[in-house]
Short mmCIF file of C-alpha atoms in Angstrom, two decimals:
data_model
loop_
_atom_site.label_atom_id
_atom_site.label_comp_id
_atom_site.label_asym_id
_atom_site.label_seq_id
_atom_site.Cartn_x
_atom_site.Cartn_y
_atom_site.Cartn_z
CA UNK A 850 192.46 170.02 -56.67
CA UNK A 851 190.40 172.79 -57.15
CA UNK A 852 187.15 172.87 -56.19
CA UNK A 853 184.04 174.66 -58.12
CA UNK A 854 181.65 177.22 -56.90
CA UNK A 855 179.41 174.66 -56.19
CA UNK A 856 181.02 172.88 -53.92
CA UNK A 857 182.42 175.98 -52.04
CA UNK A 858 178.87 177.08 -51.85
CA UNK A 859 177.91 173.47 -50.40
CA UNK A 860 180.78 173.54 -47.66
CA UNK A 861 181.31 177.13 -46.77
CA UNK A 862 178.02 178.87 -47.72
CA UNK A 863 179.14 181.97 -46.18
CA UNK A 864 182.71 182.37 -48.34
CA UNK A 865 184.22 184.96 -50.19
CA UNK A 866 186.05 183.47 -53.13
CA UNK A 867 188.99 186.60 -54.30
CA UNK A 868 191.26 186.85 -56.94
CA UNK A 869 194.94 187.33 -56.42
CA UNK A 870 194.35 190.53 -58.12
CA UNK A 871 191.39 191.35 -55.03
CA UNK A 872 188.75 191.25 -57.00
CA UNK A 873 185.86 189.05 -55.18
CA UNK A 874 185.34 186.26 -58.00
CA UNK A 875 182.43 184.48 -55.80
CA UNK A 876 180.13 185.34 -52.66
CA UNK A 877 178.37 182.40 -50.92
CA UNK A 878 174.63 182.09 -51.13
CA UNK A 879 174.26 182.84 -46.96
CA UNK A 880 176.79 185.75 -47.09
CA UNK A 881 174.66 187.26 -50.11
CA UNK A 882 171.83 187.00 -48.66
CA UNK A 883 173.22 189.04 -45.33
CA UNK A 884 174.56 191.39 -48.10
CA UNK A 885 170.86 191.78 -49.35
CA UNK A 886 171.64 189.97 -52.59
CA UNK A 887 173.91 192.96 -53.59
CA UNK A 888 176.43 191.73 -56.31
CA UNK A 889 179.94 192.20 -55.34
CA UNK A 890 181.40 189.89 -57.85
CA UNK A 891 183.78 192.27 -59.89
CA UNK A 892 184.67 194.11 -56.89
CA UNK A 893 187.74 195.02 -54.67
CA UNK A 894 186.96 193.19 -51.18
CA UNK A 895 188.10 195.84 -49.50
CA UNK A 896 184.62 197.30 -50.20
CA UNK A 897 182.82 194.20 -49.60
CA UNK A 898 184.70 193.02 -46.42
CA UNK A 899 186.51 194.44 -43.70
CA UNK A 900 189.69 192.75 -42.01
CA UNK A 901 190.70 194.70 -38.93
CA UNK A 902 191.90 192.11 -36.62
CA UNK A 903 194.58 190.38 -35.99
CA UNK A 904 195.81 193.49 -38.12
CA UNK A 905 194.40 195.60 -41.26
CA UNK A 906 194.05 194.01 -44.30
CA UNK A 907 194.14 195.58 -47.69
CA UNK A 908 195.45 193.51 -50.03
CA UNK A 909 195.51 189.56 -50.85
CA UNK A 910 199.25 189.57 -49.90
CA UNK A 911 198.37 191.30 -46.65
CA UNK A 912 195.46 189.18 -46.52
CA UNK A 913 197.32 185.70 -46.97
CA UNK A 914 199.62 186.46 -44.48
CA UNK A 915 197.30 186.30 -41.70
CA UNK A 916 195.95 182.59 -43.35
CA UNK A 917 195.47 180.13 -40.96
CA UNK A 918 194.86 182.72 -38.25
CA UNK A 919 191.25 184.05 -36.82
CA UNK A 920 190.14 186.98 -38.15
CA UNK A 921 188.02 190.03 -37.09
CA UNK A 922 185.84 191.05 -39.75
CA UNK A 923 182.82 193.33 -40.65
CA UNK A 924 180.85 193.57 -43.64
CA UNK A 925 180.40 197.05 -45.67
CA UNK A 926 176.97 196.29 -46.50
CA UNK A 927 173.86 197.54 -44.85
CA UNK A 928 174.00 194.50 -42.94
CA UNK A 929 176.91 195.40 -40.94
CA UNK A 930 177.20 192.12 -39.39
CA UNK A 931 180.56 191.54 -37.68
CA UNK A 932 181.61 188.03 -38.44
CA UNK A 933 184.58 185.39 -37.95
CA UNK A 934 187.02 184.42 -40.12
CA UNK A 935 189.68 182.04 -41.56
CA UNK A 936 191.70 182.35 -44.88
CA UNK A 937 193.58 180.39 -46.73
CA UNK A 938 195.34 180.40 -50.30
CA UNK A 939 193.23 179.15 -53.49
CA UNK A 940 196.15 177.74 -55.24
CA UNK A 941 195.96 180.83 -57.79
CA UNK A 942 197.29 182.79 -56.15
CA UNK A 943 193.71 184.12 -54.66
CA UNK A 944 192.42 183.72 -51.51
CA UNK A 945 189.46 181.62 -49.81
CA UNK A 946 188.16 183.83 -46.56
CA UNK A 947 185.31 181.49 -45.24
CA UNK A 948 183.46 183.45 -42.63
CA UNK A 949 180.90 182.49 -39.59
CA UNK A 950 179.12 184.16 -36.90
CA UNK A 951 180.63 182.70 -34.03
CA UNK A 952 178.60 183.13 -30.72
CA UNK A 953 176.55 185.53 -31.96
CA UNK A 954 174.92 182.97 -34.35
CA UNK A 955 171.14 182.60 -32.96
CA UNK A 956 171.07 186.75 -32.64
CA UNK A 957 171.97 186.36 -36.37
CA UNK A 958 169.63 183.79 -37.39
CA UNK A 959 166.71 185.48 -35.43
CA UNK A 960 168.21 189.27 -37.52
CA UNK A 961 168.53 187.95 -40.80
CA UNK A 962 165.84 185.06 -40.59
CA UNK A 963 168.38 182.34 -41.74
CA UNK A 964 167.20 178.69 -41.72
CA UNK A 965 169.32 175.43 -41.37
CA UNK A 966 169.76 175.61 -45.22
CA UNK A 967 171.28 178.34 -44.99
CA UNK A 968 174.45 176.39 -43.20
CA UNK A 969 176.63 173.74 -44.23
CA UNK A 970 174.97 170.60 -43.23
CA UNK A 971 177.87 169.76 -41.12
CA UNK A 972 178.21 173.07 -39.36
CA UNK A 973 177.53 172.84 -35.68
CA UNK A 974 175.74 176.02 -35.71
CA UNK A 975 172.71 173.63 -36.97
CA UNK A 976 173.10 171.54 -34.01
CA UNK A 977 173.39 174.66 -31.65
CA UNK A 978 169.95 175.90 -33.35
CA UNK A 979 167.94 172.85 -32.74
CA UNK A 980 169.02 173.22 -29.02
CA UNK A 981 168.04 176.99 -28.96
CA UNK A 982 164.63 175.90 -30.65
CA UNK A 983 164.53 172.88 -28.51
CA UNK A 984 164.91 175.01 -25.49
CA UNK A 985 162.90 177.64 -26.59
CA UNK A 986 160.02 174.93 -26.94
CA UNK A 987 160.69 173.38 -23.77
CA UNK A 988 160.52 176.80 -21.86
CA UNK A 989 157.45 177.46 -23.48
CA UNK A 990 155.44 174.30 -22.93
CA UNK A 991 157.39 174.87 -19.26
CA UNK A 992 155.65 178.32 -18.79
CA UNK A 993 152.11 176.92 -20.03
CA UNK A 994 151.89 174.49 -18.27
CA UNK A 995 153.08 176.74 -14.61
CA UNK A 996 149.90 178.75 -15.87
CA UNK A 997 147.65 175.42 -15.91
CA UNK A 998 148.77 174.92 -13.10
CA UNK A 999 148.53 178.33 -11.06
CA UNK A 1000 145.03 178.24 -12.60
CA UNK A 1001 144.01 174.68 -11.52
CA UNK A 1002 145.47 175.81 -7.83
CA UNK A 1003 143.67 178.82 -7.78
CA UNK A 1004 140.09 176.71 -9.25
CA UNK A 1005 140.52 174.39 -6.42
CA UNK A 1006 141.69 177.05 -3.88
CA UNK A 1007 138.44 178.76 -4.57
CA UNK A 1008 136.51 175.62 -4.96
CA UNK A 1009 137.88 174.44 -1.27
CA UNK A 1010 136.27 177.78 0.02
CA UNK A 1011 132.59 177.81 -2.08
CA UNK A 1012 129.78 175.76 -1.17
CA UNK A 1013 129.29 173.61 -3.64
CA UNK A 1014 125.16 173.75 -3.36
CA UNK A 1015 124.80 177.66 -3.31
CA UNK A 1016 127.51 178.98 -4.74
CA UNK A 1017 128.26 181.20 -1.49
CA UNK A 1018 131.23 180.85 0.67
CA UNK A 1019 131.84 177.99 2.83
CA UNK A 1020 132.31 177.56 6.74
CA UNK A 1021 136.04 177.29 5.69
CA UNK A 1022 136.05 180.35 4.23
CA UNK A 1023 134.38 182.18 6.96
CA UNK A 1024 136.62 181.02 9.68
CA UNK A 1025 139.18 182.53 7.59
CA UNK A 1026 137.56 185.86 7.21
CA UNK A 1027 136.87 186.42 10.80
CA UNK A 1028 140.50 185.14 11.57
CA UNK A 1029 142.07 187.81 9.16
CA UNK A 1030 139.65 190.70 10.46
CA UNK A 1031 139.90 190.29 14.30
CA UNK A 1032 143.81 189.93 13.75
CA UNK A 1033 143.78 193.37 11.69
CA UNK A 1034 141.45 195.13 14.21
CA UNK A 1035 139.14 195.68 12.03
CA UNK A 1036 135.22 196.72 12.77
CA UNK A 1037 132.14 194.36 11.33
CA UNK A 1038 128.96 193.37 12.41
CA UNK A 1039 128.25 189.51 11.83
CA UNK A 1040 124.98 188.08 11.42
CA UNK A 1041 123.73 184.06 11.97
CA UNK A 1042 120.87 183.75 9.88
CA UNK A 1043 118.85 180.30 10.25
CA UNK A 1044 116.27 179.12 8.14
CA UNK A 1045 112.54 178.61 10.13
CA UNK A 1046 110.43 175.56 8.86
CA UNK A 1047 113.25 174.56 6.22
CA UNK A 1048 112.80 170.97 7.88
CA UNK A 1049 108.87 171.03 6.99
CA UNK A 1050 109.95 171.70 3.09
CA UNK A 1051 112.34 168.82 2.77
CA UNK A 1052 110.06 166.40 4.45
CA UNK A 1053 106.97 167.07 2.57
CA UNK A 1054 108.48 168.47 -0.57
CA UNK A 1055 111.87 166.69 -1.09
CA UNK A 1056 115.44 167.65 -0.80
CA UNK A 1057 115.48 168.60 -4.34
CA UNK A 1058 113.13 171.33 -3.32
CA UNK A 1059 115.14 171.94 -0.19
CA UNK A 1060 118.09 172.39 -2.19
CA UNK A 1061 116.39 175.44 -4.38
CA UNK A 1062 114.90 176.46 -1.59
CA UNK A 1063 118.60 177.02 -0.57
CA UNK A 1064 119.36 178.55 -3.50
CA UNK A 1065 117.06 180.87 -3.72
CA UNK A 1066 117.82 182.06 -0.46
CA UNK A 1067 121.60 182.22 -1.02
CA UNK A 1068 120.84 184.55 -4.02
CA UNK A 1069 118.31 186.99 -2.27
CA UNK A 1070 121.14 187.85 0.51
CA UNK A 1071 123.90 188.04 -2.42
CA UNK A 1072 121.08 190.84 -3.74
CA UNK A 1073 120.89 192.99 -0.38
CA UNK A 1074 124.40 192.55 0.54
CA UNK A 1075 127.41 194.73 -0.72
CA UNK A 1076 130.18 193.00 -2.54
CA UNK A 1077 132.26 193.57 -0.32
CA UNK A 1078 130.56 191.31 2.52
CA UNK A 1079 131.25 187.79 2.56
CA UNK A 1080 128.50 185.43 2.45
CA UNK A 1081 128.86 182.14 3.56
CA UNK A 1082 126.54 178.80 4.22
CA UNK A 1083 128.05 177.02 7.58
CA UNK A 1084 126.17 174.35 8.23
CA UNK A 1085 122.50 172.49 6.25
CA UNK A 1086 120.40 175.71 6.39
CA UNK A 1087 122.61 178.24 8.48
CA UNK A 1088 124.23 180.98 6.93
CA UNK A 1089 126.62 184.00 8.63
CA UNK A 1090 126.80 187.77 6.89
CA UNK A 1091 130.04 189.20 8.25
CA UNK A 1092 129.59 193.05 6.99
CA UNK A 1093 132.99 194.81 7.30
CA UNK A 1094 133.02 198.59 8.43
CA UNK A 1095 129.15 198.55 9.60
CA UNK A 1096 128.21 199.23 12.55
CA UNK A 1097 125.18 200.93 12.80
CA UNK A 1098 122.06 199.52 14.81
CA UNK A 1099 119.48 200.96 12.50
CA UNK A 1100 121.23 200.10 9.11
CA UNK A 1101 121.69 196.58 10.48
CA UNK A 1102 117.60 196.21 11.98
CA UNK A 1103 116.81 197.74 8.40
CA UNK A 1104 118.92 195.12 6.17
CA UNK A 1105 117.65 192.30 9.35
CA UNK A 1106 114.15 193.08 8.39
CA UNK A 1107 114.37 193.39 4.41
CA UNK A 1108 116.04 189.55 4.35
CA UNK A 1109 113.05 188.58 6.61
CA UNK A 1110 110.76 189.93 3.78
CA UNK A 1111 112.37 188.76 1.09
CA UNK A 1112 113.26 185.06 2.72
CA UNK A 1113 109.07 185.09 3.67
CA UNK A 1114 108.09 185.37 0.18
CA UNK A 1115 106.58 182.00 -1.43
CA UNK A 1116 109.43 180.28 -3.37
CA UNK A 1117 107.69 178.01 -6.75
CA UNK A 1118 108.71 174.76 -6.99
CA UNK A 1119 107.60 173.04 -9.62
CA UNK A 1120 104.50 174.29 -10.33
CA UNK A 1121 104.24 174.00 -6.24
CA UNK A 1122 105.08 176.79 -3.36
CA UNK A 1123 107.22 176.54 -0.86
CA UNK A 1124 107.02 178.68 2.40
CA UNK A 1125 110.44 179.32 5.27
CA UNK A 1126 111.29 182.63 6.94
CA UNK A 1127 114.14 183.41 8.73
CA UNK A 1128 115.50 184.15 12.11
CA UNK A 1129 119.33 186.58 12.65
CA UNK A 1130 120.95 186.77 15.91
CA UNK A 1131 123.56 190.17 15.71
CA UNK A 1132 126.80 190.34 16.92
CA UNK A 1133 129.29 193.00 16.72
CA UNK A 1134 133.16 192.85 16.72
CA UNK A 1135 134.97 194.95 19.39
CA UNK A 1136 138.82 195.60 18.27
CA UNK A 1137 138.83 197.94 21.56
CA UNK A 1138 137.77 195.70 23.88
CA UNK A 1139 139.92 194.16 26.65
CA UNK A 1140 140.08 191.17 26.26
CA UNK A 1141 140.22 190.86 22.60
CA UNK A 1142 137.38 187.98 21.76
CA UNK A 1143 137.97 185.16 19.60
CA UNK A 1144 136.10 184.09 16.27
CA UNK A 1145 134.20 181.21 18.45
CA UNK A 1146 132.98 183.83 20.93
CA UNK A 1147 131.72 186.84 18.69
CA UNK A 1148 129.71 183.38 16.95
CA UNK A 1149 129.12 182.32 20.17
CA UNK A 1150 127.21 185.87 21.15
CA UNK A 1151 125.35 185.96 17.77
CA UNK A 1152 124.10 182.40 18.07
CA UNK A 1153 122.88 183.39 21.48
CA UNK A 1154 121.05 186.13 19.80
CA UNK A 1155 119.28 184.09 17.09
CA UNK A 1156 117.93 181.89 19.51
CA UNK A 1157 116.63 184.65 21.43
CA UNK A 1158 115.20 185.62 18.13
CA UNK A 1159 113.41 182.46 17.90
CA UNK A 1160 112.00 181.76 21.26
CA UNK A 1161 110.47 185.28 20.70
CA UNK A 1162 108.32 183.91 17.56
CA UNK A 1163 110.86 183.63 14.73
CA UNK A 1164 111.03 185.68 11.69
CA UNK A 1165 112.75 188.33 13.58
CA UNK A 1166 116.12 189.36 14.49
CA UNK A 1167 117.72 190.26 17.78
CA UNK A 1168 121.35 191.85 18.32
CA UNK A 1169 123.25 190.43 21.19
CA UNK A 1170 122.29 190.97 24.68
CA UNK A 1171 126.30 192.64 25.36
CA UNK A 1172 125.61 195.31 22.39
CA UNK A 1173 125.01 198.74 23.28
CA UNK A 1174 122.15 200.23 22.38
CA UNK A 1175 123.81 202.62 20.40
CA UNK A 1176 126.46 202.65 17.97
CA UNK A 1177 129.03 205.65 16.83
CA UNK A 1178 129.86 203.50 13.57
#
């Protein structure tokens, strides 16, 4: 039985239909399109299609005697594709060559931006598609969600090292930072800075004052600090500077005595004003001295020195007692 255009079309959409004479009678609707719609009907397949594999093929005789076999073929067209084939006899002495992309079949679809209807609805290649598309889905919703994650790890990384209250860095952090620069050698002065009459404003005003109080506070040293110092609140009104690569006794009294100011200035509250000052015990880090210290004794020295700092009226600031009294850095 022979079977119409048609119904070659609807099985083999990428065929080439030749009469015994070698004229191509019909091209399938996907192979035209990879031929850019360029009739060929008319036309010697030899200029439409090339056989090269098993062996040449020139003419339907030549052509029929490799049926059954898999052949090696590449299109003459701009296209260029090379493509799979089989052949076999059309009862007319003609030939049927019904050809397919083979492994190369998603590189092709992605080329020539073919679409399941562009396949025989029982070709496998459909099936292989979905899986491509599947996987290509999966890897995608894979990779967004790694970055939701990576970016929920690194939100509650840095929210495990903030205080929550002030926004500045958090006794966690600071242990950390003087970990990392005491193991690297590094030089940095590091100042304990303590809130004087805080107490008075959260008894008489609240601890909703307190806590803008606190605020306000955080932000003024954020102002006179560099960006590269860390800042961090370590305990209810406490707070440690650690300034990396300064070492200098008058730079350090200087920036002591302009957070003083600032910290002194009345802080509005609700239509009210609130009144603290501060007291900073100063501490330097010795990466040449023998012993090394630890982080809990450099602290230790500059908490000595802001309660020296305090007995000696507050509002003021004292370096520690071991310090030179001058510095080279």
């Amino acid at each position: 039985m022979k079977l119409s255009s048609d119904a070659l079309d609807a099985l083999m959409p990428m065929h080439l239909s030749i009469s015994a004479d070698g004229k191509v009678r019909h091209v399938g609707p996907t192979l035209l399109k990879l031929m850019h719609h360029v009739c060929s009907e008319g036309r010697h397949f030899t200029d439409v299609l090339e056989v090269y594999r098993p062996k040449r093929a020139e003419t339907v005789p030549m052509l029929l005697d490799l049926a059954g076999r898999r052949l090696q073929t590449r299109l003459r067209c701009r296209a260029k594709a090379t493509l799979k084939g089989l052949v076999v006899p059309d009862g007319d002495g003609g030939a049927i060559v019904n050809l397919s992309f083979g492994i190369g079949v998603v590189d092709a679809v992605r080329m020539h931006t073919l679409t399941s209807t562009d396949f025989a609805v029982t070709d496998l290649a459909i099936d292989m598609l979905y899986l491509v598309e599947a996987k290509s889905a999966a890897m995608e919703a894979s990779r967004t969600l790694n970055r939701r994650l990576q970016g929920a790890m690194l939100v509650a990384e840095q929210r495990s090292f903030t205080d929550a209250l002030t926004g500045l860095r958090n006794r966690r952090a600071m242990d950390e930072a003087l970990k990392r620069l005491i193991r690297g050698g590094e030089c940095f002065a590091l100042l304990h800075l303590d809130l004087d009459f805080f107490k008075q404003v959260n008894d008489t005003k609240g601890h909703a004052a307190g806590d803008h109080v606190l605020r306000v506070v955080a932000k003024i040293m954020l102002e006179l600090t560099r960006k590269s110092d860390l800042v961090a609140r370590v305990g209810g009104d406490e707070f440690v500077l650690i300034l990396s690569g300064l070492r200098d006794r008058t730079r350090l009294a200087d920036l002591a005595d302009r957070l003083i100011g600032r910290i002194e200035q009345p802080i509005e509250v609700d239509g009210d004003l609130c009144q603290v000052s501060a007291s900073i015990g100063i501490a330097f880090n010795h990466p040449d001295a023998t012993p090394l210290e630890t982080a809990e004794e450099l602290l230790e020295r500059a908490d000595e020195a802001l309660y020296s700092a305090k007995r000696h009226g507050r509002a003021q600031h004292a370096f520690s007692v071991s310090e030179p009294e001058k510095e080279d850095r």
